[in-house]
Short mmCIF file of N, CA and C in Angstrom, two decimals:
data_model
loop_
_atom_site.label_atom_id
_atom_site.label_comp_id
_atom_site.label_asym_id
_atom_site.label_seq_id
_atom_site.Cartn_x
_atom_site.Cartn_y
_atom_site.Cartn_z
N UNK A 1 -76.07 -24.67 111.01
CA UNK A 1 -75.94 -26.11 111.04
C UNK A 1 -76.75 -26.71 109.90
N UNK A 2 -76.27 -27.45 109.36
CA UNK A 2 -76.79 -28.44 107.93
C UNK A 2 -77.99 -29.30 108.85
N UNK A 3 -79.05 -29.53 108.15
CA UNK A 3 -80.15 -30.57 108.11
C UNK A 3 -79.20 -31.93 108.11
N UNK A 4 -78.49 -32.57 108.04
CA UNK A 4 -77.68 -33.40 107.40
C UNK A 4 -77.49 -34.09 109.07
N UNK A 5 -77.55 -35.68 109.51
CA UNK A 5 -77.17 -35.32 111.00
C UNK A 5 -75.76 -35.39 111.03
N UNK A 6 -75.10 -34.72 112.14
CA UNK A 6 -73.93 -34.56 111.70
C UNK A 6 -72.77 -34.34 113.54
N UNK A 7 -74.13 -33.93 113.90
CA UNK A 7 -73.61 -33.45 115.09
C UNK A 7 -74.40 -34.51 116.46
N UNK A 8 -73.43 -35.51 117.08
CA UNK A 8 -74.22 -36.15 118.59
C UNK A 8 -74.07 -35.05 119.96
N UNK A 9 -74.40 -35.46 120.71
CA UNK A 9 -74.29 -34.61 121.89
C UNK A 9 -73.54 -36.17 123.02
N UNK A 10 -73.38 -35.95 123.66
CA UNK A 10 -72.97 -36.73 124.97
C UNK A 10 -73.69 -37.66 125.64
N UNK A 11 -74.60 -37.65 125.37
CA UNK A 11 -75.80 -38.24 126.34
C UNK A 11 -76.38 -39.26 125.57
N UNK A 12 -76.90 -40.24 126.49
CA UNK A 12 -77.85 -41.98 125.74
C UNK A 12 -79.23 -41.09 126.08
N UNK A 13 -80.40 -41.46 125.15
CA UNK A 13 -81.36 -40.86 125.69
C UNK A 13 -82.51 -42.26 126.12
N UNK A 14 -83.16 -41.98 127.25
CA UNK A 14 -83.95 -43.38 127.52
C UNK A 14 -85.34 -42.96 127.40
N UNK A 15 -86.56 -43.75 127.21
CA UNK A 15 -87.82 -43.42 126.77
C UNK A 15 -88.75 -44.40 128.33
N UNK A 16 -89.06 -43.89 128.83
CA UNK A 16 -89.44 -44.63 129.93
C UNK A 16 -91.03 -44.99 129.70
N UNK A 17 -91.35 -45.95 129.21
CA UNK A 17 -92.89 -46.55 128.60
C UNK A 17 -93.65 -47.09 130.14
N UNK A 18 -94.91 -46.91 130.16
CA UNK A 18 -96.00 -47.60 130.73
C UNK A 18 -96.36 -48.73 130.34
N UNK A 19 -96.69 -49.73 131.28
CA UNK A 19 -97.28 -51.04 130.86
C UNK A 19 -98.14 -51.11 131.77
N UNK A 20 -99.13 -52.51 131.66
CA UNK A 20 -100.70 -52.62 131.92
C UNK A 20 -100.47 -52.18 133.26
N UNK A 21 -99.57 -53.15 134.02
CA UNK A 21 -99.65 -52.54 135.77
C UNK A 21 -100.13 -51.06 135.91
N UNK A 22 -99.58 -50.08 135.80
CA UNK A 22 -99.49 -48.75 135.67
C UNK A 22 -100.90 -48.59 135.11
N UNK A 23 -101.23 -48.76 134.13
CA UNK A 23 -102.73 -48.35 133.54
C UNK A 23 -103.62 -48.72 134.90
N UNK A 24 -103.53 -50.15 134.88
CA UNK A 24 -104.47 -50.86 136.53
C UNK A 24 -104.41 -49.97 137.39
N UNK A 25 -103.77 -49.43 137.85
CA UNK A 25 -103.43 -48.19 139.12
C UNK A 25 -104.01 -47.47 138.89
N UNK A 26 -103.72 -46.79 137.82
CA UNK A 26 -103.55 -45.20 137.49
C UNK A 26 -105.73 -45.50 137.85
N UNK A 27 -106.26 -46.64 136.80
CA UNK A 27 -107.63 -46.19 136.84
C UNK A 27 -108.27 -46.61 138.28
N UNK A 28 -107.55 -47.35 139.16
CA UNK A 28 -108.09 -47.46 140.41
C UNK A 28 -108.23 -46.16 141.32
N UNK A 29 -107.01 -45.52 141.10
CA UNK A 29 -106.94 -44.26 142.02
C UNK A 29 -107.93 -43.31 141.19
N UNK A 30 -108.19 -43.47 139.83
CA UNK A 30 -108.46 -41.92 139.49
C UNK A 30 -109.80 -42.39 137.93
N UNK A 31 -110.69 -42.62 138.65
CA UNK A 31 -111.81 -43.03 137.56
C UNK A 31 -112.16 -42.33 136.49
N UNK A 32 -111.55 -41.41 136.43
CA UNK A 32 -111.87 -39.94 135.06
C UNK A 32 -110.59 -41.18 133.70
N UNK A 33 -110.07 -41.82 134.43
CA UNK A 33 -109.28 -42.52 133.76
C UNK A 33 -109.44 -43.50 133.05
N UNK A 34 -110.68 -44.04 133.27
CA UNK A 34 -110.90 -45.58 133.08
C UNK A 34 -111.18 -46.05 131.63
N UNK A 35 -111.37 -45.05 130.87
CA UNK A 35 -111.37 -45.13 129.60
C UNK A 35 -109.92 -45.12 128.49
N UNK A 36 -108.89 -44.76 129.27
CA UNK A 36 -107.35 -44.49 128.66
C UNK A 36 -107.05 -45.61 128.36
N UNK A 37 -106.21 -45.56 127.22
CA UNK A 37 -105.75 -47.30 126.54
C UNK A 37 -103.82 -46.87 126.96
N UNK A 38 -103.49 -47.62 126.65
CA UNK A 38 -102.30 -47.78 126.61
C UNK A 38 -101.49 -46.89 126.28
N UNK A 39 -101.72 -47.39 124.76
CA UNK A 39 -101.28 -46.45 123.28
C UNK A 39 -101.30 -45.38 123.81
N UNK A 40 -102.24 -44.63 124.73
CA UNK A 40 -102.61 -43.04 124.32
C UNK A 40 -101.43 -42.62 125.79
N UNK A 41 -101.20 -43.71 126.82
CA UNK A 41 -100.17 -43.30 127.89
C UNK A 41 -99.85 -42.72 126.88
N UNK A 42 -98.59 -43.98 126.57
CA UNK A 42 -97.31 -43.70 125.79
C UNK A 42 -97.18 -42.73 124.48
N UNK A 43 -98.22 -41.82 124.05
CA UNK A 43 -98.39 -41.57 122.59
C UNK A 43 -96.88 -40.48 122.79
N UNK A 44 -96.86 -40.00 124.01
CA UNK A 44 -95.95 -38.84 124.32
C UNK A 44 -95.27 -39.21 125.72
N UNK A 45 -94.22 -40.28 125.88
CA UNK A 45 -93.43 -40.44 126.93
C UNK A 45 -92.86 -39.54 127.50
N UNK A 46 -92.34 -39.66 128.92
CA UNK A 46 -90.75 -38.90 129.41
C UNK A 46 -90.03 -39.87 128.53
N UNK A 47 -89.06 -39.05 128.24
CA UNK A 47 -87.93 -39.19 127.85
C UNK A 47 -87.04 -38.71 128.53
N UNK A 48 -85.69 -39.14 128.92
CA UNK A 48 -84.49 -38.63 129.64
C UNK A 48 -82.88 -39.17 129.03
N UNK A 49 -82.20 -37.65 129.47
CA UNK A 49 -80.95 -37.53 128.90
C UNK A 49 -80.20 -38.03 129.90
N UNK A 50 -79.29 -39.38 129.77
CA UNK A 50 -78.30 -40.02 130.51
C UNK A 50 -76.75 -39.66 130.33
N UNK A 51 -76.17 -39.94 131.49
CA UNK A 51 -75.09 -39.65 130.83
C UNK A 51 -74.57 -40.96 129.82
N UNK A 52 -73.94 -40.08 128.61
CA UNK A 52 -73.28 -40.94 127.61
C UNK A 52 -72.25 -41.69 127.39
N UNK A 53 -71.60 -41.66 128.83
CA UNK A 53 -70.26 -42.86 128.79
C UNK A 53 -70.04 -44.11 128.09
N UNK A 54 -69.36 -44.57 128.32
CA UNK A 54 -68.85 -45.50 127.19
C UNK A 54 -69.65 -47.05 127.25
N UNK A 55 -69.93 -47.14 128.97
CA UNK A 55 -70.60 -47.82 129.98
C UNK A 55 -72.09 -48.11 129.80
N UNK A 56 -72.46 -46.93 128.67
CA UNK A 56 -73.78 -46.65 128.64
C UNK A 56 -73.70 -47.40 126.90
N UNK A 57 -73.12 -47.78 126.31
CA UNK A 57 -73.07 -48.33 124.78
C UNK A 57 -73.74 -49.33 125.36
N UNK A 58 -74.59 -50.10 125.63
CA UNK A 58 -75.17 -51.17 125.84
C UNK A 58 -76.07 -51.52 126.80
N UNK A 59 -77.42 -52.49 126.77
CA UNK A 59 -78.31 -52.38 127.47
C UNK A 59 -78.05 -52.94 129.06
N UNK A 60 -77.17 -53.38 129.17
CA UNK A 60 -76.56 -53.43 130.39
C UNK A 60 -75.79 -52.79 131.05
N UNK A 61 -75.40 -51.98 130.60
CA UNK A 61 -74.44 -50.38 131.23
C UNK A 61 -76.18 -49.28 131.62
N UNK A 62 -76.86 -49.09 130.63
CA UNK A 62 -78.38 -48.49 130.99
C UNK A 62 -79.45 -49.08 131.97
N UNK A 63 -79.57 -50.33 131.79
CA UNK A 63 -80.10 -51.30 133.06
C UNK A 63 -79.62 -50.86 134.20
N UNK A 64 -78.24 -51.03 134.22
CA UNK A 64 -77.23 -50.79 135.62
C UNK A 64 -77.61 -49.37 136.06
N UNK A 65 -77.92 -48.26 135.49
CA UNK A 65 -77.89 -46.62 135.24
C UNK A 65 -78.98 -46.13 136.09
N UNK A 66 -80.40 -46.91 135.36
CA UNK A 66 -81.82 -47.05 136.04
C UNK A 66 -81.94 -47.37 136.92
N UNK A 67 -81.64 -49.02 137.55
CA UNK A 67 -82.19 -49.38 138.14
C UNK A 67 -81.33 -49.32 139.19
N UNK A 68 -80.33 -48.58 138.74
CA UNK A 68 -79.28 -47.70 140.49
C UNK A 68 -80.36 -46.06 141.11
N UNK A 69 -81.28 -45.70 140.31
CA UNK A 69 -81.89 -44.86 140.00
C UNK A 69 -84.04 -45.34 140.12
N UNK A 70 -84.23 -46.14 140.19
CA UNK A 70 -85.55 -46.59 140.07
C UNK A 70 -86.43 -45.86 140.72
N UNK A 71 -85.73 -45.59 142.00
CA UNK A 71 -87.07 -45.00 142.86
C UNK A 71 -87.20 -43.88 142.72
N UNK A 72 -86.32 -42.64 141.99
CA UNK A 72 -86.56 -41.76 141.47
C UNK A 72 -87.45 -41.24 140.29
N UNK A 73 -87.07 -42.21 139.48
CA UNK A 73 -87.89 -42.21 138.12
C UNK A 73 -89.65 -42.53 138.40
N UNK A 74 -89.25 -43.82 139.42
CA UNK A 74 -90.79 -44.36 139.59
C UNK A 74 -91.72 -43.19 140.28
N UNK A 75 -90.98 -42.02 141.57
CA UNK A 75 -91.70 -40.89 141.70
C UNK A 75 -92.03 -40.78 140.53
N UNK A 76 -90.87 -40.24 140.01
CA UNK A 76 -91.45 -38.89 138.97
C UNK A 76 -92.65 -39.53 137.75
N UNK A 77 -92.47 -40.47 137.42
CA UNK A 77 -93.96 -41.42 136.76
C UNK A 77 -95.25 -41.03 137.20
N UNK A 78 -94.65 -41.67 138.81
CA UNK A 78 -96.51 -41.12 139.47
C UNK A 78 -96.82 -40.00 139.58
N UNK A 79 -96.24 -38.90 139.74
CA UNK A 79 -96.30 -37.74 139.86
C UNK A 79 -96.68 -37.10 138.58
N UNK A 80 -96.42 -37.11 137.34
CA UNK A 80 -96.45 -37.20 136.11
C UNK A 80 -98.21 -37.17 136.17
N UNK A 81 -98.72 -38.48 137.15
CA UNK A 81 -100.36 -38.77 136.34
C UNK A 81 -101.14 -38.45 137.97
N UNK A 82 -100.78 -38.49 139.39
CA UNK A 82 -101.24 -38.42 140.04
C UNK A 82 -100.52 -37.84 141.34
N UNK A 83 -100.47 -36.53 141.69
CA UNK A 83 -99.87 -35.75 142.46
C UNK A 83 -100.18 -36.07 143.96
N UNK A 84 -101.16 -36.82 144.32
CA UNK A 84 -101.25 -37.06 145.70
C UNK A 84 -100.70 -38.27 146.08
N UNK A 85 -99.73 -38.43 146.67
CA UNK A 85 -98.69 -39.26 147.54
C UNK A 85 -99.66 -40.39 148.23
N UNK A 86 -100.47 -39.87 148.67
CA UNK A 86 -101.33 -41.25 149.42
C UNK A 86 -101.95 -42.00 148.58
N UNK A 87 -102.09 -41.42 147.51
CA UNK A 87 -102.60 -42.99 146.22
C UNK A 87 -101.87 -43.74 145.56
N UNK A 88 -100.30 -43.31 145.84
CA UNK A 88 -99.26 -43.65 145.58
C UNK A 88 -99.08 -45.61 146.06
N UNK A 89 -98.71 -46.30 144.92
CA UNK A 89 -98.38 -47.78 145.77
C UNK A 89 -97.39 -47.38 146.62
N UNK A 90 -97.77 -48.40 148.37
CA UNK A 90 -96.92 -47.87 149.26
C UNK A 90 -95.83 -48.74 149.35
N UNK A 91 -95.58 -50.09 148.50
CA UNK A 91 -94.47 -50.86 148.47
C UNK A 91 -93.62 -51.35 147.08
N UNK A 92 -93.18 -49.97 147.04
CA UNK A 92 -92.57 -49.99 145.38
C UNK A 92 -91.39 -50.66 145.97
N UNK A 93 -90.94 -51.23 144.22
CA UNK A 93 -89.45 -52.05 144.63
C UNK A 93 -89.67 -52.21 143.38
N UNK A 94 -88.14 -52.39 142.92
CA UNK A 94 -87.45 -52.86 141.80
C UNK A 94 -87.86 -53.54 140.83
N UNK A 95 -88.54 -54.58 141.60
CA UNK A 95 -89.83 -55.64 141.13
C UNK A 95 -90.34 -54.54 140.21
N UNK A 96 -91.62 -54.21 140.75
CA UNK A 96 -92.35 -52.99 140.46
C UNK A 96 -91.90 -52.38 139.50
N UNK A 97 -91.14 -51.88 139.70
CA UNK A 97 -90.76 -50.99 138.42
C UNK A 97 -90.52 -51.39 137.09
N UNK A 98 -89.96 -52.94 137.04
CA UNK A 98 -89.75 -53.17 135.68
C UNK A 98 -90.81 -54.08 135.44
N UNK A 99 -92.09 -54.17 136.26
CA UNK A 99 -93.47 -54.49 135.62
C UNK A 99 -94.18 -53.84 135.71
N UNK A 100 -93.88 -52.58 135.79
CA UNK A 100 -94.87 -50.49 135.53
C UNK A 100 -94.40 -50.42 134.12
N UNK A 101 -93.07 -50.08 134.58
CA UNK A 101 -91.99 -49.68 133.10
C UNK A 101 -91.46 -50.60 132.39
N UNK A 102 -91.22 -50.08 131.13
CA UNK A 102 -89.88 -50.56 130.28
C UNK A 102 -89.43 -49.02 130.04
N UNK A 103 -87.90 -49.73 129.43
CA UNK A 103 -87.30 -48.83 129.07
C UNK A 103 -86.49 -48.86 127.67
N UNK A 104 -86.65 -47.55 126.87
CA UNK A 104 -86.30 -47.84 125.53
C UNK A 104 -84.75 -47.27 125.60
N UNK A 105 -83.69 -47.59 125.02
CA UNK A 105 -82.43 -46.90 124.63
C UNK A 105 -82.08 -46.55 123.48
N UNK A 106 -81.49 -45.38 123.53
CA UNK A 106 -81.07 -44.93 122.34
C UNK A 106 -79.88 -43.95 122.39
N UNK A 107 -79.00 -44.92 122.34
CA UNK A 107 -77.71 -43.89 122.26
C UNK A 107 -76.85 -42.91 121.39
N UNK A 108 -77.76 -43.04 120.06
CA UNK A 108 -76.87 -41.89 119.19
C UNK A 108 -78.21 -40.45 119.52
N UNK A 109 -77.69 -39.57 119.95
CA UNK A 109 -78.65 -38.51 120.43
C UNK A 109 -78.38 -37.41 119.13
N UNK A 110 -78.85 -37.26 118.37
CA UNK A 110 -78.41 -36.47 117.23
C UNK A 110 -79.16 -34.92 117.52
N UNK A 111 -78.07 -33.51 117.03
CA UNK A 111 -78.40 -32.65 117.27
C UNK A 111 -78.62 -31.77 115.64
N UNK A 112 -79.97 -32.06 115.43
CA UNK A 112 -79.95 -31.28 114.23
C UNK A 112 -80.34 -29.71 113.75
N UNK A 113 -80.17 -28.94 115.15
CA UNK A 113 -80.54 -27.54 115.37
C UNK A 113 -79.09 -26.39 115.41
N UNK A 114 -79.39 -25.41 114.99
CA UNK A 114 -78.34 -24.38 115.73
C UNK A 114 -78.53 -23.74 115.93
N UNK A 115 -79.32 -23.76 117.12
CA UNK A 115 -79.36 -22.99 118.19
C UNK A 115 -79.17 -23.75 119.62
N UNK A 116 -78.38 -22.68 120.52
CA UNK A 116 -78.26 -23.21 121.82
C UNK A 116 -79.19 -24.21 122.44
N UNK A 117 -78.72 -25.25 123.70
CA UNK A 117 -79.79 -25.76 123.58
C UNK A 117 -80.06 -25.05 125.20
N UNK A 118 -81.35 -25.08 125.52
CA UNK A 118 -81.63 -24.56 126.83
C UNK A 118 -81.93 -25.54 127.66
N UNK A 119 -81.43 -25.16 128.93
CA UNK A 119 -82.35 -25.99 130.29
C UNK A 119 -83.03 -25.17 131.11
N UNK A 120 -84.14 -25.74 131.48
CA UNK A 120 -84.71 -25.09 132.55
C UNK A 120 -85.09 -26.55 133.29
N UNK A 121 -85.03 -24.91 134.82
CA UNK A 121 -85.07 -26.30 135.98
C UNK A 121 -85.63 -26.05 136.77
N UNK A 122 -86.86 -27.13 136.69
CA UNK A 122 -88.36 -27.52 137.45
C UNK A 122 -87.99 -27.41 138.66
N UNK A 123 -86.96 -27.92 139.54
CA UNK A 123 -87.12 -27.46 140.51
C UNK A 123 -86.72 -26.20 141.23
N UNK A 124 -86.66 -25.26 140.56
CA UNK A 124 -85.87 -23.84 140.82
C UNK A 124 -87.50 -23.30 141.13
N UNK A 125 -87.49 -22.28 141.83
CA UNK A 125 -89.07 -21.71 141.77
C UNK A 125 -88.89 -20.56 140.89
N UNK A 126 -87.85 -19.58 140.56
CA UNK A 126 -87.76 -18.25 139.82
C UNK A 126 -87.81 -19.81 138.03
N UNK A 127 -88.01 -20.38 138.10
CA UNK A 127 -88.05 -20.75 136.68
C UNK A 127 -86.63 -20.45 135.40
N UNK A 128 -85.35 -20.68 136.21
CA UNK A 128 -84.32 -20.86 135.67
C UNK A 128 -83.98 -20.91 134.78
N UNK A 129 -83.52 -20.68 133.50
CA UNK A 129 -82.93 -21.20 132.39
C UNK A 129 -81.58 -20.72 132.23
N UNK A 130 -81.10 -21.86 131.42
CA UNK A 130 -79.34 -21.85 131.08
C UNK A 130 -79.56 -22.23 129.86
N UNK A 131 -78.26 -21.41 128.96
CA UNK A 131 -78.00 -21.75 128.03
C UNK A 131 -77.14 -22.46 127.86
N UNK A 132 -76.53 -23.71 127.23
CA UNK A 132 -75.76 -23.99 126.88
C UNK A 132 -74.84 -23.82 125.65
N UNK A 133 -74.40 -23.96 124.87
CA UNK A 133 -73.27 -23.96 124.10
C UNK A 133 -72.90 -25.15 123.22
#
């Protein structure tokens, strides 16, 4: 495969950012924290592969995508910085989420490698991988 981009894949990719709410938390539950800025959350986001439908060309086809999806993502956030469930806010909602998060879009997903791409999957316990094609 050429350096050149040349090749998309299927998928919108979304960048799921922290904002102050989230920092406020994170250092209430967990004081080893209280020194973290922002910047340094986000220096290295999740990122996630959506599907790329046609639906998804626009920030309102991705809005619609998420926030059919929120309370999933919003786990996997907290879980991300703080694995115990009981420090967890116990009245997440929709609200919530889009004053934790934003979300970045980006729908041309460019593939500039050739080589297969792999998945592995976290929730498998033998530690799974597939190749794709």
């Amino acid at each position: 495969m050429s350096d050149i981009p040349r090749y998309t894949i299927n998928r919108t990719l979304v960048v799921v950012r922290l904002e102050q709410p989230f920092l406020d938390w994170l250092t209430s539950v967990d004081p080893t924290s209280a020194d973290l800025e922002l910047d340094e959350l986000n220096e290295d986001g999740d990122a996630f592969l959506i599907p790329g439908e046609e639906e998804m060309d626009d920030e309102d086809g991705v809005s619609k995508w998420i926030e059919s999806r929120w309370e999933i993502l919003f786990e996997h956030m907290l879980t991300d910085w703080i694995a115990d469930e009981a420090l967890w806010p116990q009245n997440r909602s929709l609200k919530m989420f889009r004053q934790w998060f934003s979300v970045e879009r980006h729908s041309m997903v460019w593939d500039l490698c050739d080589t297969p791409l792999e998945v592995e999957d976290w929730a498998d316990e033998d530690d799974t991988q597939v190749m794709l094609h």
